Amino acid sequence: MFEAPLSNGERESGLLDAFVQMADTLVDDYDIVDVLHELASHCERLLNVGAAGILMSDQRGGLQMLASSTEQAAILELYQIQTNEGPCWDCVHSGETVFVPDLTVAADRWPHFVPRALNEGFAAVHAIPMRLRQETIGALNLFGRIPGPMPARDVRAARALADTATIGILQERAIHRSEVLTEQLQGALINRVIIEQAKGVLAQAGNVDMDHAFQALRSYGRRRSTRLSEVARQLTTGEIHPDTVLSDQHHSNS
């Protein structure tokens, strides 16, 4: 199996909070990158997986990595795009769930991806399509650190979380139609680049890893009801000093 499960009470309470938070986000003007990071973070925290990542279609036949719960997951998602192979890649292109409880048996299927994933400490993977009816817009990748099947109830929860995000994104697309859709996704990709730059600024300024830098960035924005991408922009342009973001995170954890 993936990891030691949460207690029933902790899991149910956490899932309820996750659905409420995502619903609250999606009914208002929202940042796609932030919504997808929420999805990845909820999955890692509540579904007993080692990490989660998300690939999305760029509407031009390619894929883009838009969110991950850890830097390890981000690296593996980007690696799938570079090599044109892997569970998330297959999931997006087939529109079907891809479940491999033991990665060592999938070396022939994904000769580049499997060694890289094993080297990162992952032993199992489950990819869930982000799909509404016949339209697949991306895939949610769940990485386990020990081999074995993912519990059925966790699979159902992951699908429900992914469906919630998918419906919200597609609803926004339906409102703005296809020409705005391309612009929206392009904006999300630009925002992701800015967020990565801001993470690097914080990591260097505070001598912390990229995961810690991202949490500091996100927490700073949430406490001020400011979009993640906007906080990142202010940080990279010098409107916010890195020490302000890092000290704010420190005080919130005190």
Short mmCIF file of C-alpha atoms in Angstrom, two decimals:
data_model
loop_
_atom_site.label_atom_id
_atom_site.label_comp_id
_atom_site.label_asym_id
_atom_site.label_seq_id
_atom_site.Cartn_x
_atom_site.Cartn_y
_atom_site.Cartn_z
CA MET A 1 0.00 0.00 0.00
CA PHE A 2 0.98 3.67 -0.27
CA GLU A 3 1.43 4.95 3.31
CA ALA A 4 -0.07 4.45 6.76
CA PRO A 5 -3.61 5.86 6.45
CA LEU A 6 -5.09 8.70 8.47
CA SER A 7 -7.76 7.85 10.99
CA ASN A 8 -11.29 7.87 9.59
CA GLY A 9 -12.13 11.03 11.50
CA GLU A 10 -9.02 12.91 10.36
CA ARG A 11 -9.53 11.84 6.76
CA GLU A 12 -13.22 12.70 6.55
CA SER A 13 -12.72 16.06 8.25
CA GLY A 14 -9.76 16.85 5.99
CA LEU A 15 -11.65 15.90 2.84
CA LEU A 16 -14.62 18.02 3.83
CA ASP A 17 -12.34 21.00 4.42
CA ALA A 18 -10.61 20.38 1.07
CA PHE A 19 -13.86 20.31 -0.92
CA VAL A 20 -15.15 23.42 0.84
CA GLN A 21 -11.89 25.27 0.20
CA MET A 22 -11.78 24.32 -3.48
CA ALA A 23 -15.46 25.18 -3.97
CA ASP A 24 -14.96 28.57 -2.33
CA THR A 25 -11.99 29.23 -4.61
CA LEU A 26 -13.71 28.18 -7.82
CA VAL A 27 -16.85 30.29 -7.39
CA ASP A 28 -14.76 33.47 -7.38
CA ASP A 29 -12.12 34.87 -9.70
CA TYR A 30 -9.26 32.43 -9.30
CA ASP A 31 -5.72 31.58 -10.30
CA ILE A 32 -5.54 28.21 -12.13
CA VAL A 33 -2.02 27.52 -10.87
CA ASP A 34 -3.10 28.10 -7.26
CA VAL A 35 -6.16 25.85 -7.66
CA LEU A 36 -4.02 23.05 -9.05
CA HIS A 37 -1.44 23.45 -6.28
CA GLU A 38 -4.32 23.15 -3.82
CA LEU A 39 -5.40 19.94 -5.52
CA ALA A 40 -1.88 18.45 -5.38
CA SER A 41 -1.39 19.48 -1.75
CA HIS A 42 -4.75 18.09 -0.64
CA CYS A 43 -3.98 14.77 -2.32
CA GLU A 44 -0.57 14.43 -0.70
CA ARG A 45 -1.90 15.33 2.73
CA LEU A 46 -5.15 13.34 2.72
CA LEU A 47 -4.57 10.34 0.45
CA ASN A 48 -1.43 8.89 2.02
CA VAL A 49 0.79 9.40 -1.02
CA GLY A 50 4.36 10.58 -1.15
CA ALA A 51 3.77 13.36 -3.68
CA ALA A 52 1.34 14.59 -6.33
CA GLY A 53 1.80 16.38 -9.63
CA ILE A 54 -0.41 17.68 -12.44
CA LEU A 55 0.11 17.86 -16.20
CA MET A 56 -2.29 19.93 -18.30
CA SER A 57 -2.94 20.11 -22.03
CA ASP A 58 -1.80 23.39 -23.57
CA GLN A 59 -4.54 23.22 -26.24
CA ARG A 60 -1.91 22.88 -28.96
CA GLY A 61 -1.25 19.17 -28.58
CA GLY A 62 1.45 19.52 -25.92
CA LEU A 63 1.57 19.12 -22.16
CA GLN A 64 2.71 21.48 -19.43
CA MET A 65 3.53 20.87 -15.77
CA LEU A 66 1.39 23.31 -13.82
CA ALA A 67 1.48 22.10 -10.22
CA SER A 68 3.12 19.69 -7.80
CA SER A 69 3.18 19.09 -4.07
CA THR A 70 6.99 18.69 -3.99
CA GLU A 71 9.99 19.48 -6.15
CA GLN A 72 10.51 15.75 -6.68
CA ALA A 73 7.07 15.46 -8.24
CA ALA A 74 7.72 18.53 -10.40
CA ILE A 75 10.94 17.00 -11.70
CA LEU A 76 9.18 13.75 -12.60
CA GLU A 77 6.31 15.53 -14.34
CA LEU A 78 8.73 17.60 -16.42
CA TYR A 79 10.71 14.46 -17.20
CA GLN A 80 7.59 12.81 -18.62
CA ILE A 81 7.12 15.76 -20.97
CA GLN A 82 10.76 15.63 -22.06
CA THR A 83 10.73 11.88 -22.75
CA ASN A 84 7.12 11.54 -23.99
CA GLU A 85 6.50 8.68 -21.59
CA GLY A 86 5.19 7.95 -18.12
CA PRO A 87 1.91 7.39 -16.30
CA CYS A 88 0.65 10.98 -16.46
CA TRP A 89 1.59 11.23 -20.14
CA ASP A 90 -0.31 8.01 -20.93
CA CYS A 91 -3.25 9.10 -18.80
CA VAL A 92 -3.75 12.42 -20.61
CA HIS A 93 -3.49 10.86 -24.07
CA SER A 94 -5.74 7.88 -23.34
CA GLY A 95 -8.19 9.58 -21.00
CA GLU A 96 -8.00 6.46 -18.82
CA THR A 97 -6.72 5.84 -15.31
CA VAL A 98 -3.19 4.41 -15.16
CA PHE A 99 -2.39 2.41 -12.03
CA VAL A 100 0.95 0.72 -11.41
CA PRO A 101 1.29 -0.61 -7.83
CA ASP A 102 4.90 -1.67 -8.44
CA LEU A 103 7.03 0.47 -10.72
CA THR A 104 9.74 -2.17 -11.05
CA VAL A 105 7.44 -4.22 -13.31
CA ALA A 106 6.88 -1.23 -15.64
CA ALA A 107 10.50 -0.75 -16.75
CA ASP A 108 9.77 -2.02 -20.27
CA ARG A 109 6.72 0.22 -20.57
CA TRP A 110 8.54 3.38 -19.45
CA PRO A 111 12.29 2.72 -19.78
CA HIS A 112 13.26 6.32 -19.04
CA PHE A 113 10.67 7.27 -16.44
CA VAL A 114 10.82 4.21 -14.16
CA PRO A 115 14.54 4.43 -13.25
CA ARG A 116 14.17 8.16 -12.58
CA ALA A 117 11.10 7.65 -10.37
CA LEU A 118 12.77 4.82 -8.44
CA ASN A 119 15.84 6.99 -7.96
CA GLU A 120 13.62 9.70 -6.45
CA GLY A 121 12.35 7.16 -3.91
CA PHE A 122 8.95 6.32 -5.43
CA ALA A 123 7.75 2.75 -5.87
CA ALA A 124 4.16 3.04 -7.10
CA VAL A 125 2.13 5.48 -9.19
CA HIS A 126 -1.51 6.21 -9.90
CA ALA A 127 -2.54 8.67 -12.65
CA ILE A 128 -6.12 9.96 -12.78
CA PRO A 129 -7.50 11.84 -15.80
CA MET A 130 -8.91 15.30 -15.29
CA ARG A 131 -11.84 14.72 -17.59
CA LEU A 132 -15.43 15.78 -18.11
CA ARG A 133 -17.34 13.46 -20.41
CA GLN A 134 -15.12 13.10 -23.49
CA GLU A 135 -12.80 16.05 -22.82
CA THR A 136 -9.54 15.35 -21.00
CA ILE A 137 -7.67 18.49 -20.00
CA GLY A 138 -4.93 16.97 -17.85
CA ALA A 139 -3.99 14.29 -15.36
CA LEU A 140 -3.33 14.02 -11.64
CA ASN A 141 -0.29 11.89 -10.77
CA LEU A 142 -0.05 10.30 -7.30
CA PHE A 143 3.31 8.85 -6.27
CA GLY A 144 3.65 6.20 -3.54
CA ARG A 145 6.88 5.51 -1.66
CA ILE A 146 6.16 1.84 -1.05
CA PRO A 147 4.74 -0.66 -3.56
CA GLY A 148 1.16 -1.86 -3.36
CA PRO A 149 -2.35 -0.92 -4.42
CA MET A 150 -3.91 2.37 -3.47
CA PRO A 151 -7.00 1.91 -1.25
CA ALA A 152 -10.24 2.10 -3.22
CA ARG A 153 -11.64 4.83 -0.99
CA ASP A 154 -8.56 6.98 -1.65
CA VAL A 155 -8.94 6.43 -5.39
CA ARG A 156 -12.55 7.64 -5.18
CA ALA A 157 -11.53 10.68 -3.14
CA ALA A 158 -8.74 11.56 -5.61
CA ARG A 159 -11.16 11.32 -8.52
CA ALA A 160 -13.69 13.53 -6.74
CA LEU A 161 -11.05 16.18 -5.95
CA ALA A 162 -9.75 16.08 -9.53
CA ASP A 163 -13.32 16.30 -10.89
CA THR A 164 -14.04 19.34 -8.72
CA ALA A 165 -11.04 21.20 -10.15
CA THR A 166 -11.82 20.03 -13.69
CA ILE A 167 -15.42 21.20 -13.58
CA GLY A 168 -14.38 24.59 -12.28
CA ILE A 169 -11.74 25.05 -14.98
CA LEU A 170 -14.04 23.89 -17.79
CA GLN A 171 -16.86 26.08 -16.52
CA GLU A 172 -14.55 29.06 -16.74
CA ARG A 173 -13.58 28.00 -20.24
CA ALA A 174 -17.22 27.65 -21.29
CA ILE A 175 -17.89 31.19 -20.11
CA HIS A 176 -15.00 32.73 -21.98
CA ARG A 177 -14.99 30.43 -25.04
CA SER A 178 -12.01 28.96 -26.85
CA GLU A 179 -10.12 32.10 -27.83
CA VAL A 180 -10.00 33.25 -24.22
CA LEU A 181 -9.18 29.70 -23.09
CA THR A 182 -5.85 29.76 -24.91
CA GLU A 183 -5.07 33.14 -23.40
CA GLN A 184 -6.09 31.90 -19.93
CA LEU A 185 -3.83 28.86 -20.08
CA GLN A 186 -0.98 30.91 -21.50
CA GLY A 187 -1.42 33.27 -18.58
CA ALA A 188 -1.28 30.32 -16.20
CA LEU A 189 1.98 29.14 -17.77
CA ILE A 190 3.48 32.62 -17.47
CA ASN A 191 2.37 32.76 -13.83
CA ARG A 192 4.03 29.42 -13.15
CA VAL A 193 7.33 30.75 -14.48
CA ILE A 194 7.04 33.82 -12.26
CA ILE A 195 6.22 31.62 -9.26
CA GLU A 196 9.29 29.46 -9.95
CA GLN A 197 11.44 32.60 -10.13
CA ALA A 198 10.01 33.84 -6.83
CA LYS A 199 10.70 30.47 -5.20
CA GLY A 200 14.29 30.75 -6.34
CA VAL A 201 14.58 34.25 -4.88
CA LEU A 202 13.26 33.06 -1.51
CA ALA A 203 15.37 29.91 -1.52
CA GLN A 204 18.54 31.88 -2.13
CA ALA A 205 17.69 34.69 0.29
CA GLY A 206 16.72 32.40 3.14
CA ASN A 207 18.99 29.45 2.34
CA VAL A 208 15.96 27.14 2.32
CA ASP A 209 14.82 24.43 -0.09
CA MET A 210 12.32 25.10 -2.87
CA ASP A 211 9.44 23.37 -1.08
CA HIS A 212 9.88 25.59 1.99
CA ALA A 213 10.16 28.65 -0.26
CA PHE A 214 6.89 27.81 -2.00
CA GLN A 215 5.05 27.29 1.29
CA ALA A 216 6.31 30.67 2.52
CA LEU A 217 5.18 32.34 -0.72
CA ARG A 218 1.76 30.74 -0.63
CA SER A 219 1.16 31.40 3.06
CA TYR A 220 2.08 35.07 2.65
CA GLY A 221 -0.49 35.48 -0.12
CA ARG A 222 -3.25 33.57 1.65
CA ARG A 223 -2.98 35.61 4.81
CA ARG A 224 -3.42 38.74 2.71
CA SER A 225 -6.05 37.36 0.30
CA THR A 226 -3.63 38.01 -2.56
CA ARG A 227 -3.17 35.73 -5.54
CA LEU A 228 -0.11 33.52 -5.50
CA SER A 229 1.01 34.84 -8.89
CA GLU A 230 0.65 38.46 -7.73
CA VAL A 231 2.77 37.87 -4.62
CA ALA A 232 5.36 36.17 -6.82
CA ARG A 233 5.36 39.12 -9.23
CA GLN A 234 5.81 41.62 -6.39
CA LEU A 235 8.68 39.56 -5.01
CA THR A 236 10.51 39.26 -8.34
CA THR A 237 10.10 42.98 -9.09
CA GLY A 238 11.36 44.01 -5.66
CA GLU A 239 8.05 45.37 -4.36
CA ILE A 240 8.26 42.83 -1.54
CA HIS A 241 11.55 41.99 0.14
CA PRO A 242 12.32 38.25 0.53
CA ASP A 243 12.93 38.70 4.26
CA THR A 244 9.38 40.02 4.66
CA VAL A 245 7.90 36.84 3.19
CA LEU A 246 10.24 34.52 5.07
CA SER A 247 9.81 36.24 8.44
CA ASP A 248 6.03 36.24 7.94
CA GLN A 249 6.14 32.45 7.45
CA HIS A 250 8.30 32.08 10.55
CA HIS A 251 5.90 34.07 12.71
CA SER A 252 2.89 32.11 11.41
CA ASN A 253 4.56 28.85 12.49
CA SER A 254 5.47 30.17 15.93
#
